[in-house]
PDB file of N, CA and C in Angstrom:
ATOM      1  N   MET A   1      30.433  15.796  -1.257  1.00 69.00           N
ATOM      2  CA  MET A   1      29.291  16.786  -0.857  1.00 69.00           C
ATOM      3  C   MET A   1      29.166  16.275   0.571  1.00 69.00           C
ATOM      4  N   PRO A   2      28.910  17.217   1.746  1.00 79.00           N
ATOM      5  CA  PRO A   2      28.863  17.219   3.129  1.00 79.00           C
ATOM      6  C   PRO A   2      27.180  16.515   3.241  1.00 79.00           C
ATOM      7  N   ALA A   3      27.530  15.373   4.345  1.00 86.00           N
ATOM      8  CA  ALA A   3      25.880  15.114   4.741  1.00 86.00           C
ATOM      9  C   ALA A   3      25.018  15.924   5.342  1.00 86.00           C
ATOM     10  N   THR A   4      23.338  16.423   5.117  1.00 96.00           N
ATOM     11  CA  THR A   4      22.987  16.893   5.908  1.00 96.00           C
ATOM     12  C   THR A   4      22.948  16.461   7.160  1.00 96.00           C
ATOM     13  N   PRO A   5      22.149  16.861   7.988  1.00 96.00           N
ATOM     14  CA  PRO A   5      22.049  16.282   9.684  1.00 96.00           C
ATOM     15  C   PRO A   5      21.368  15.131   9.600  1.00 96.00           C
ATOM     16  N   SER A   6      20.382  15.298   9.257  1.00 96.00           N
ATOM     17  CA  SER A   6      19.317  14.276   8.537  1.00 96.00           C
ATOM     18  C   SER A   6      19.727  12.898   8.195  1.00 96.00           C
ATOM     19  N   GLN A   7      20.628  12.973   6.926  1.00 97.00           N
ATOM     20  CA  GLN A   7      21.658  12.100   6.528  1.00 97.00           C
ATOM     21  C   GLN A   7      22.607  11.330   7.100  1.00 97.00           C
ATOM     22  N   SER A   8      23.112  12.069   8.125  1.00 95.00           N
ATOM     23  CA  SER A   8      24.177  11.877   9.223  1.00 95.00           C
ATOM     24  C   SER A   8      23.453  11.069  10.237  1.00 95.00           C
ATOM     25  N   ALA A   9      22.391  11.408  11.054  1.00 96.00           N
ATOM     26  CA  ALA A   9      21.538  10.529  11.482  1.00 96.00           C
ATOM     27  C   ALA A   9      21.134   9.555  10.981  1.00 96.00           C
ATOM     28  N   ARG A  10      20.550   9.551   9.993  1.00 96.00           N
ATOM     29  CA  ARG A  10      20.030   8.070   9.428  1.00 96.00           C
ATOM     30  C   ARG A  10      21.174   7.019   9.162  1.00 96.00           C
ATOM     31  N   ILE A  11      22.344   7.583   8.707  1.00 95.00           N
ATOM     32  CA  ILE A  11      23.342   6.733   8.404  1.00 95.00           C
ATOM     33  C   ILE A  11      23.915   6.260   9.555  1.00 95.00           C
ATOM     34  N   ALA A  12      24.004   7.197  10.890  1.00 95.00           N
ATOM     35  CA  ALA A  12      24.522   6.602  12.523  1.00 95.00           C
ATOM     36  C   ALA A  12      23.585   5.403  13.106  1.00 95.00           C
ATOM     37  N   ALA A  13      21.868   5.941  12.674  1.00 95.00           N
ATOM     38  CA  ALA A  13      21.141   5.022  13.252  1.00 95.00           C
ATOM     39  C   ALA A  13      21.142   3.218  12.181  1.00 95.00           C
ATOM     40  N   LEU A  14      21.385   3.669  10.824  1.00 96.00           N
ATOM     41  CA  LEU A  14      21.365   2.179  10.319  1.00 96.00           C
ATOM     42  C   LEU A  14      23.064   1.564  10.284  1.00 96.00           C
ATOM     43  N   THR A  15      23.937   2.317  10.708  1.00 96.00           N
ATOM     44  CA  THR A  15      25.115   1.605  10.916  1.00 96.00           C
ATOM     45  C   THR A  15      25.040   0.715  12.412  1.00 96.00           C
ATOM     46  N   ARG A  16      24.057   1.876  13.447  1.00 95.00           N
ATOM     47  CA  ARG A  16      24.413   1.347  14.762  1.00 95.00           C
ATOM     48  C   ARG A  16      23.237  -0.390  14.621  1.00 95.00           C
ATOM     49  N   VAL A  17      21.850  -0.076  13.834  1.00 95.00           N
ATOM     50  CA  VAL A  17      21.247  -1.557  13.632  1.00 95.00           C
ATOM     51  C   VAL A  17      22.329  -2.592  13.355  1.00 95.00           C
ATOM     52  N   SER A  18      22.495  -2.677  12.387  1.00 96.00           N
ATOM     53  CA  SER A  18      23.860  -3.215  11.693  1.00 96.00           C
ATOM     54  C   SER A  18      24.643  -3.813  12.475  1.00 96.00           C
ATOM     55  N   GLN A  19      25.049  -3.161  13.197  1.00 96.00           N
ATOM     56  CA  GLN A  19      26.082  -3.189  14.428  1.00 96.00           C
ATOM     57  C   GLN A  19      25.123  -4.594  15.361  1.00 96.00           C
ATOM     58  N   VAL A  20      24.394  -4.055  16.096  1.00 95.00           N
ATOM     59  CA  VAL A  20      23.745  -4.812  17.027  1.00 95.00           C
ATOM     60  C   VAL A  20      22.551  -5.518  16.900  1.00 95.00           C
ATOM     61  N   GLY A  21      22.334  -5.375  15.987  1.00 95.00           N
ATOM     62  CA  GLY A  21      20.464  -5.730  15.180  1.00 95.00           C
ATOM     63  C   GLY A  21      19.447  -4.150  15.878  1.00 95.00           C
ATOM     64  N   GLY A  22      18.438  -4.544  14.989  1.00 92.00           N
ATOM     65  CA  GLY A  22      16.735  -3.869  15.278  1.00 92.00           C
ATOM     66  C   GLY A  22      16.625  -4.139  16.353  1.00 92.00           C
ATOM     67  N   ALA A  23      16.427  -5.589  17.079  1.00 95.00           N
ATOM     68  CA  ALA A  23      15.469  -5.761  18.065  1.00 95.00           C
ATOM     69  C   ALA A  23      15.825  -5.535  19.189  1.00 95.00           C
ATOM     70  N   ALA A  24      17.555  -5.213  19.109  1.00 94.00           N
ATOM     71  CA  ALA A  24      18.350  -4.491  20.586  1.00 94.00           C
ATOM     72  C   ALA A  24      17.951  -3.549  20.508  1.00 94.00           C
ATOM     73  N   VAL A  25      17.845  -2.609  19.507  1.00 94.00           N
ATOM     74  CA  VAL A  25      17.616  -1.693  19.277  1.00 94.00           C
ATOM     75  C   VAL A  25      16.314  -0.718  19.651  1.00 94.00           C
ATOM     76  N   SER A  26      15.667  -1.662  19.310  1.00 95.00           N
ATOM     77  CA  SER A  26      13.907  -1.008  19.966  1.00 95.00           C
ATOM     78  C   SER A  26      14.059  -1.753  20.953  1.00 95.00           C
ATOM     79  N   ALA A  27      14.278  -2.294  21.474  1.00 96.00           N
ATOM     80  CA  ALA A  27      13.861  -3.158  23.067  1.00 96.00           C
ATOM     81  C   ALA A  27      13.690  -1.827  23.928  1.00 96.00           C
ATOM     82  N   PRO A  28      13.855  -1.322  24.093  1.00 96.00           N
ATOM     83  CA  PRO A  28      13.733   0.011  25.183  1.00 96.00           C
ATOM     84  C   PRO A  28      12.455   0.510  25.045  1.00 96.00           C
ATOM     85  N   ALA A  29      12.135   0.905  23.626  1.00 96.00           N
ATOM     86  CA  ALA A  29      11.063   1.476  23.333  1.00 96.00           C
ATOM     87  C   ALA A  29       9.746   1.037  23.602  1.00 96.00           C
ATOM     88  N   ARG A  30      10.442  -0.852  22.556  1.00 97.00           N
ATOM     89  CA  ARG A  30       8.969  -1.840  22.774  1.00 97.00           C
ATOM     90  C   ARG A  30       8.703  -1.828  24.462  1.00 97.00           C
ATOM     91  N   ALA A  31       9.724  -1.482  25.658  1.00 97.00           N
ATOM     92  CA  ALA A  31       9.171  -2.088  26.674  1.00 97.00           C
ATOM     93  C   ALA A  31       8.540  -0.865  27.424  1.00 97.00           C
ATOM     94  N   ALA A  32       9.226   0.000  27.564  1.00 98.00           N
ATOM     95  CA  ALA A  32       8.340   1.144  27.673  1.00 98.00           C
ATOM     96  C   ALA A  32       6.707   1.409  27.200  1.00 98.00           C
ATOM     97  N   PHE A  33       6.968   1.196  25.894  1.00 98.00           N
ATOM     98  CA  PHE A  33       5.785   1.083  25.276  1.00 98.00           C
ATOM     99  C   PHE A  33       4.316  -0.005  26.194  1.00 98.00           C
ATOM    100  N   MET A  34       4.924  -1.271  26.592  1.00 97.00           N
ATOM    101  CA  MET A  34       4.240  -2.039  26.932  1.00 97.00           C
ATOM    102  C   MET A  34       3.962  -1.633  28.611  1.00 97.00           C
ATOM    103  N   GLU A  35       4.778  -0.765  29.271  1.00 97.00           N
ATOM    104  CA  GLU A  35       5.152  -0.573  30.560  1.00 97.00           C
ATOM    105  C   GLU A  35       3.873   0.755  30.788  1.00 97.00           C
ATOM    106  N   SER A  36       3.515   1.322  29.417  1.00 98.00           N
ATOM    107  CA  SER A  36       2.527   2.289  29.382  1.00 98.00           C
ATOM    108  C   SER A  36       0.831   1.393  29.330  1.00 98.00           C
ATOM    109  N   PHE A  37       1.029   0.302  29.160  1.00 98.00           N
ATOM    110  CA  PHE A  37      -0.248  -0.442  29.043  1.00 98.00           C
ATOM    111  C   PHE A  37      -0.725  -1.088  30.670  1.00 98.00           C
ATOM    112  N   TYR A  38       0.546  -2.037  31.141  1.00 98.00           N
ATOM    113  CA  TYR A  38       0.669  -1.686  32.754  1.00 98.00           C
ATOM    114  C   TYR A  38       0.204  -1.468  33.476  1.00 98.00           C
ATOM    115  N   ASP A  39       0.508   0.196  33.505  1.00 97.00           N
ATOM    116  CA  ASP A  39       0.580   1.384  34.681  1.00 97.00           C
ATOM    117  C   ASP A  39      -1.135   1.468  34.048  1.00 97.00           C
ATOM    118  N   GLN A  40      -2.099   1.373  32.464  1.00 97.00           N
ATOM    119  CA  GLN A  40      -3.465   1.502  32.582  1.00 97.00           C
ATOM    120  C   GLN A  40      -3.658   1.116  33.134  1.00 97.00           C
ATOM    121  N   VAL A  41      -3.184  -0.406  33.434  1.00 98.00           N
ATOM    122  CA  VAL A  41      -4.450  -1.850  33.938  1.00 98.00           C
ATOM    123  C   VAL A  41      -4.237  -1.986  35.196  1.00 98.00           C
ATOM    124  N   ASP A  42      -3.155  -1.545  35.459  1.00 97.00           N
ATOM    125  CA  ASP A  42      -3.054  -1.777  37.684  1.00 97.00           C
ATOM    126  C   ASP A  42      -1.513  -0.687  37.558  1.00 97.00           C
ATOM    127  N   PRO A  43      -2.281   0.464  37.926  1.00 97.00           N
ATOM    128  CA  PRO A  43      -0.704   1.619  38.473  1.00 97.00           C
ATOM    129  C   PRO A  43      -0.609   1.178  39.418  1.00 97.00           C
ATOM    130  N   ASP A  44      -1.374   0.477  40.429  1.00 97.00           N
ATOM    131  CA  ASP A  44      -0.723   0.322  42.100  1.00 97.00           C
ATOM    132  C   ASP A  44       0.152  -0.980  41.909  1.00 97.00           C
ATOM    133  N   ARG A  45      -0.335  -1.585  40.691  1.00 95.00           N
ATOM    134  CA  ARG A  45       0.742  -3.553  40.562  1.00 95.00           C
ATOM    135  C   ARG A  45       0.037  -3.934  41.821  1.00 95.00           C
ATOM    136  N   ALA A  46      -1.451  -4.083  42.278  1.00 97.00           N
ATOM    137  CA  ALA A  46      -1.731  -4.275  43.026  1.00 97.00           C
ATOM    138  C   ALA A  46      -2.232  -6.200  42.387  1.00 97.00           C
ATOM    139  N   LEU A  47      -2.094  -6.049  41.016  1.00 97.00           N
ATOM    140  CA  LEU A  47      -2.920  -7.457  40.637  1.00 97.00           C
ATOM    141  C   LEU A  47      -1.322  -8.498  40.534  1.00 97.00           C
ATOM    142  N   ALA A  48      -1.382  -9.836  40.266  1.00 98.00           N
ATOM    143  CA  ALA A  48      -0.914 -10.880  40.457  1.00 98.00           C
ATOM    144  C   ALA A  48      -0.041 -10.374  39.315  1.00 98.00           C
ATOM    145  N   GLU A  49       0.927 -10.979  38.553  1.00 97.00           N
ATOM    146  CA  GLU A  49       2.122 -11.083  37.309  1.00 97.00           C
ATOM    147  C   GLU A  49       1.052 -11.482  36.187  1.00 97.00           C
ATOM    148  N   ASP A  50       0.869 -12.021  36.429  1.00 98.00           N
ATOM    149  CA  ASP A  50       0.027 -13.047  35.044  1.00 98.00           C
ATOM    150  C   ASP A  50      -1.442 -12.199  34.610  1.00 98.00           C
ATOM    151  N   GLU A  51      -2.078 -12.147  35.756  1.00 98.00           N
ATOM    152  CA  GLU A  51      -3.108 -11.448  35.614  1.00 98.00           C
ATOM    153  C   GLU A  51      -2.493  -9.691  34.903  1.00 98.00           C
ATOM    154  N   ARG A  52      -1.805  -8.979  35.472  1.00 98.00           N
ATOM    155  CA  ARG A  52      -1.434  -8.147  34.705  1.00 98.00           C
ATOM    156  C   ARG A  52      -1.239  -7.837  33.075  1.00 98.00           C
ATOM    157  N   GLU A  53      -0.080  -9.313  33.592  1.00 97.00           N
ATOM    158  CA  GLU A  53       0.267  -9.243  32.049  1.00 97.00           C
ATOM    159  C   GLU A  53      -0.725  -9.685  30.810  1.00 97.00           C
ATOM    160  N   ARG A  54      -1.927 -10.015  31.422  1.00 98.00           N
ATOM    161  CA  ARG A  54      -3.244 -10.634  30.434  1.00 98.00           C
ATOM    162  C   ARG A  54      -3.971  -9.204  30.298  1.00 98.00           C
ATOM    163  N   ARG A  55      -4.256  -9.230  31.451  1.00 98.00           N
ATOM    164  CA  ARG A  55      -4.724  -7.674  31.089  1.00 98.00           C
ATOM    165  C   ARG A  55      -3.778  -6.477  30.271  1.00 98.00           C
ATOM    166  N   ALA A  56      -2.706  -6.410  30.789  1.00 98.00           N
ATOM    167  CA  ALA A  56      -1.642  -5.300  29.731  1.00 98.00           C
ATOM    168  C   ALA A  56      -1.954  -5.887  28.092  1.00 98.00           C
ATOM    169  N   THR A  57      -1.786  -7.028  28.207  1.00 98.00           N
ATOM    170  CA  THR A  57      -1.998  -7.731  26.691  1.00 98.00           C
ATOM    171  C   THR A  57      -3.301  -7.229  26.404  1.00 98.00           C
ATOM    172  N   ALA A  58      -4.446  -7.425  26.703  1.00 98.00           N
ATOM    173  CA  ALA A  58      -5.964  -7.177  26.099  1.00 98.00           C
ATOM    174  C   ALA A  58      -5.817  -5.617  26.041  1.00 98.00           C
ATOM    175  N   ALA A  59      -5.087  -4.607  26.452  1.00 98.00           N
ATOM    176  CA  ALA A  59      -5.693  -3.182  26.357  1.00 98.00           C
ATOM    177  C   ALA A  59      -4.461  -3.160  25.181  1.00 98.00           C
ATOM    178  N   ARG A  60      -3.102  -3.720  24.893  1.00 98.00           N
ATOM    179  CA  ARG A  60      -2.530  -3.742  23.521  1.00 98.00           C
ATOM    180  C   ARG A  60      -3.361  -3.832  22.563  1.00 98.00           C
ATOM    181  N   LYS A  61      -3.764  -4.779  22.981  1.00 98.00           N
ATOM    182  CA  LYS A  61      -4.950  -5.250  21.254  1.00 98.00           C
ATOM    183  C   LYS A  61      -5.750  -4.241  21.186  1.00 98.00           C
ATOM    184  N   ALA A  62      -6.251  -4.062  22.222  1.00 98.00           N
ATOM    185  CA  ALA A  62      -7.565  -2.477  22.345  1.00 98.00           C
ATOM    186  C   ALA A  62      -6.929  -1.395  21.228  1.00 98.00           C
ATOM    187  N   TYR A  63      -6.126  -1.139  21.799  1.00 98.00           N
ATOM    188  CA  TYR A  63      -5.217   0.325  21.607  1.00 98.00           C
ATOM    189  C   TYR A  63      -5.151  -0.069  19.835  1.00 98.00           C
ATOM    190  N   PHE A  64      -4.349  -1.563  19.166  1.00 98.00           N
ATOM    191  CA  PHE A  64      -3.975  -1.312  18.040  1.00 98.00           C
ATOM    192  C   PHE A  64      -5.449  -1.507  17.205  1.00 98.00           C
ATOM    193  N   ALA A  65      -6.433  -2.118  17.927  1.00 98.00           N
ATOM    194  CA  ALA A  65      -7.823  -2.306  17.310  1.00 98.00           C
ATOM    195  C   ALA A  65      -8.201  -1.237  16.967  1.00 98.00           C
ATOM    196  N   ARG A  66      -8.300  -0.373  17.829  1.00 98.00           N
ATOM    197  CA  ARG A  66      -9.039   1.142  17.944  1.00 98.00           C
ATOM    198  C   ARG A  66      -8.162   1.832  16.788  1.00 98.00           C
ATOM    199  N   LEU A  67      -6.250   1.813  16.516  1.00 98.00           N
ATOM    200  CA  LEU A  67      -5.655   2.398  15.412  1.00 98.00           C
ATOM    201  C   LEU A  67      -6.258   1.960  14.439  1.00 98.00           C
ATOM    202  N   GLY A  68      -6.654   0.850  14.090  1.00 98.00           N
ATOM    203  CA  GLY A  68      -7.155   0.099  12.791  1.00 98.00           C
ATOM    204  C   GLY A  68      -8.578   0.716  12.280  1.00 98.00           C
ATOM    205  N   ALA A  69      -9.272   0.596  13.513  1.00 98.00           N
ATOM    206  CA  ALA A  69     -10.730   1.094  12.849  1.00 98.00           C
ATOM    207  C   ALA A  69     -10.363   2.843  12.528  1.00 98.00           C
ATOM    208  N   LYS A  70      -9.375   3.687  13.287  1.00 98.00           N
ATOM    209  CA  LYS A  70      -9.228   4.253  12.686  1.00 98.00           C
ATOM    210  C   LYS A  70      -8.617   5.364  11.503  1.00 98.00           C
ATOM    211  N   SER A  71      -7.644   4.033  11.216  1.00 97.00           N
ATOM    212  CA  SER A  71      -7.084   4.319   9.429  1.00 97.00           C
ATOM    213  C   SER A  71      -8.288   3.355   8.826  1.00 97.00           C
ATOM    214  N   ALA A  72      -8.846   2.401   9.049  1.00 97.00           N
ATOM    215  CA  ALA A  72     -10.072   2.006   8.290  1.00 97.00           C
ATOM    216  C   ALA A  72     -10.858   3.549   7.676  1.00 97.00           C
ATOM    217  N   ASP A  73     -11.529   4.265   8.619  1.00 97.00           N
ATOM    218  CA  ASP A  73     -12.081   5.020   8.458  1.00 97.00           C
ATOM    219  C   ASP A  73     -12.124   6.140   7.739  1.00 97.00           C
ATOM    220  N   VAL A  74     -10.602   6.812   7.902  1.00 97.00           N
ATOM    221  CA  VAL A  74      -9.887   7.845   7.207  1.00 97.00           C
ATOM    222  C   VAL A  74     -10.105   7.165   5.930  1.00 97.00           C
ATOM    223  N   ARG A  75      -9.424   6.255   5.288  1.00 96.00           N
ATOM    224  CA  ARG A  75      -8.946   5.742   4.089  1.00 96.00           C
ATOM    225  C   ARG A  75     -10.419   5.482   3.124  1.00 96.00           C
ATOM    226  N   ARG A  76     -11.786   5.313   4.328  1.00 96.00           N
ATOM    227  CA  ARG A  76     -12.981   5.272   3.947  1.00 96.00           C
ATOM    228  C   ARG A  76     -13.444   6.698   3.570  1.00 96.00           C
ATOM    229  N   ARG A  77     -12.685   7.279   4.047  1.00 96.00           N
ATOM    230  CA  ARG A  77     -13.473   9.164   3.839  1.00 96.00           C
ATOM    231  C   ARG A  77     -12.667   9.575   2.903  1.00 96.00           C
ATOM    232  N   ARG A  78     -11.350   8.879   2.313  1.00 95.00           N
ATOM    233  CA  ARG A  78     -10.542   9.584   1.452  1.00 95.00           C
ATOM    234  C   ARG A  78     -11.310   8.888  -0.180  1.00 95.00           C
ATOM    235  N   SER A  79     -11.466   7.627   0.146  1.00 95.00           N
ATOM    236  CA  SER A  79     -12.028   6.978  -1.042  1.00 95.00           C
ATOM    237  C   SER A  79     -13.704   7.453  -1.698  1.00 95.00           C
ATOM    238  N   ALA A  80     -14.521   8.152  -0.655  1.00 95.00           N
ATOM    239  CA  ALA A  80     -15.861   8.832  -0.763  1.00 95.00           C
ATOM    240  C   ALA A  80     -14.925  10.479  -1.228  1.00 95.00           C
ATOM    241  N   VAL A  81     -14.263  10.730  -0.903  1.00 94.00           N
ATOM    242  CA  VAL A  81     -13.398  12.123  -1.557  1.00 94.00           C
ATOM    243  C   VAL A  81     -13.357  11.902  -3.062  1.00 94.00           C
ATOM    244  N   SER A  82     -12.630  10.596  -2.721  1.00 95.00           N
ATOM    245  CA  SER A  82     -11.933  10.887  -4.641  1.00 95.00           C
ATOM    246  C   SER A  82     -12.809  10.553  -5.685  1.00 95.00           C
ATOM    247  N   GLN A  83     -14.025   9.747  -4.965  1.00 95.00           N
ATOM    248  CA  GLN A  83     -15.278   9.016  -5.760  1.00 95.00           C
ATOM    249  C   GLN A  83     -15.826  10.765  -6.154  1.00 95.00           C
ATOM    250  N   LEU A  84     -16.332  11.020  -5.191  1.00 95.00           N
ATOM    251  CA  LEU A  84     -17.079  12.751  -5.391  1.00 95.00           C
ATOM    252  C   LEU A  84     -16.066  13.117  -6.334  1.00 95.00           C
ATOM    253  N   ARG A  85     -14.705  13.694  -6.110  1.00 95.00           N
ATOM    254  CA  ARG A  85     -14.209  14.400  -6.721  1.00 95.00           C
ATOM    255  C   ARG A  85     -14.138  13.987  -8.278  1.00 95.00           C
ATOM    256  N   ALA A  86     -14.145  12.490  -8.848  1.00 93.00           N
ATOM    257  CA  ALA A  86     -14.231  12.372  -9.978  1.00 93.00           C
ATOM    258  C   ALA A  86     -15.662  12.471 -10.640  1.00 93.00           C
ATOM    259  N   GLU A  87     -16.587  12.188  -9.631  1.00 93.00           N
ATOM    260  CA  GLU A  87     -17.945  12.273 -10.201  1.00 93.00           C
ATOM    261  C   GLU A  87     -18.006  14.409 -10.985  1.00 93.00           C
ATOM    262  N   LEU A  88     -17.705  14.621  -9.742  1.00 93.00           N
ATOM    263  CA  LEU A  88     -17.754  16.087  -9.978  1.00 93.00           C
ATOM    264  C   LEU A  88     -16.940  16.272 -11.242  1.00 93.00           C
ATOM    265  N   ALA A  89     -15.695  15.862 -11.683  1.00 93.00           N
ATOM    266  CA  ALA A  89     -14.751  16.297 -12.403  1.00 93.00           C
ATOM    267  C   ALA A  89     -15.987  15.643 -13.676  1.00 93.00           C
ATOM    268  N   GLU A  90     -16.705  14.691 -13.838  1.00 92.00           N
ATOM    269  CA  GLU A  90     -17.207  14.147 -15.069  1.00 92.00           C
ATOM    270  C   GLU A  90     -18.262  14.973 -15.452  1.00 92.00           C
ATOM    271  N   LEU A  91     -19.157  15.597 -14.206  1.00 91.00           N
ATOM    272  CA  LEU A  91     -20.202  16.229 -14.927  1.00 91.00           C
ATOM    273  C   LEU A  91     -19.587  17.953 -15.209  1.00 91.00           C
ATOM    274  N   GLU A  92     -18.256  18.159 -14.580  1.00 91.00           N
ATOM    275  CA  GLU A  92     -17.894  19.502 -15.098  1.00 91.00           C
ATOM    276  C   GLU A  92     -17.870  18.948 -16.664  1.00 91.00           C
ATOM    277  N   ALA A  93     -17.167  17.952 -17.208  1.00 91.00           N
ATOM    278  CA  ALA A  93     -16.471  18.008 -18.420  1.00 91.00           C
ATOM    279  C   ALA A  93     -18.003  17.747 -19.142  1.00 91.00           C
ATOM    280  N   GLY A  94     -19.149  17.234 -18.753  1.00 84.00           N
ATOM    281  CA  GLY A  94     -20.010  17.457 -19.367  1.00 84.00           C
ATOM    282  C   GLY A  94     -20.791  18.632 -19.443  1.00 84.00           C
ATOM    283  N   ASP A  95     -20.478  19.456 -18.733  1.00 73.00           N
ATOM    284  CA  ASP A  95     -21.421  21.058 -18.660  1.00 73.00           C
ATOM    285  C   ASP A  95     -19.956  21.542 -20.177  1.00 73.00           C
ATOM    286  N   SER A  96     -18.655  21.300 -20.245  1.00 66.00           N
ATOM    287  CA  SER A  96     -18.454  21.650 -21.520  1.00 66.00           C
ATOM    288  C   SER A  96     -18.678  21.503 -22.428  1.00 66.00           C
ATOM    289  N   ASP A  97     -18.912  20.302 -22.618  1.00 58.00           N
ATOM    290  CA  ASP A  97     -19.338  19.496 -23.938  1.00 58.00           C
ATOM    291  C   ASP A  97     -20.620  20.484 -24.386  1.00 58.00           C
ATOM    292  N   VAL A  98     -21.642  20.538 -23.631  1.00 53.00           N
ATOM    293  CA  VAL A  98     -22.464  21.469 -24.032  1.00 53.00           C
ATOM    294  C   VAL A  98     -22.657  22.863 -24.164  1.00 53.00           C
ATOM    295  N   ALA A  99     -21.940  23.146 -23.871  1.00 52.00           N
ATOM    296  CA  ALA A  99     -21.545  24.537 -24.191  1.00 52.00           C
ATOM    297  C   ALA A  99     -20.768  24.782 -25.470  1.00 52.00           C
TER     298      ALA A  99
END
């Protein structure tokens, strides 16, 4: 049976990683991601290199802290919804016992 396009792409990607290593494959993406923080903190490249690096690192940490906070908020909300659904199911089950 022939592979689907998605399966073929996955096989090709895994083959590439097995040949050159995952870090080498993702290095350009990681560099571009970090470059976005350099652009954010020093768009004109006026800061000294060490100061630009320090600020970009702080901006990256802030980005991931915000991402973590959003994730925790979503998990908290989902948990609350699940709890409310369980309570509602209990109440509905109690109503059927009375009838």
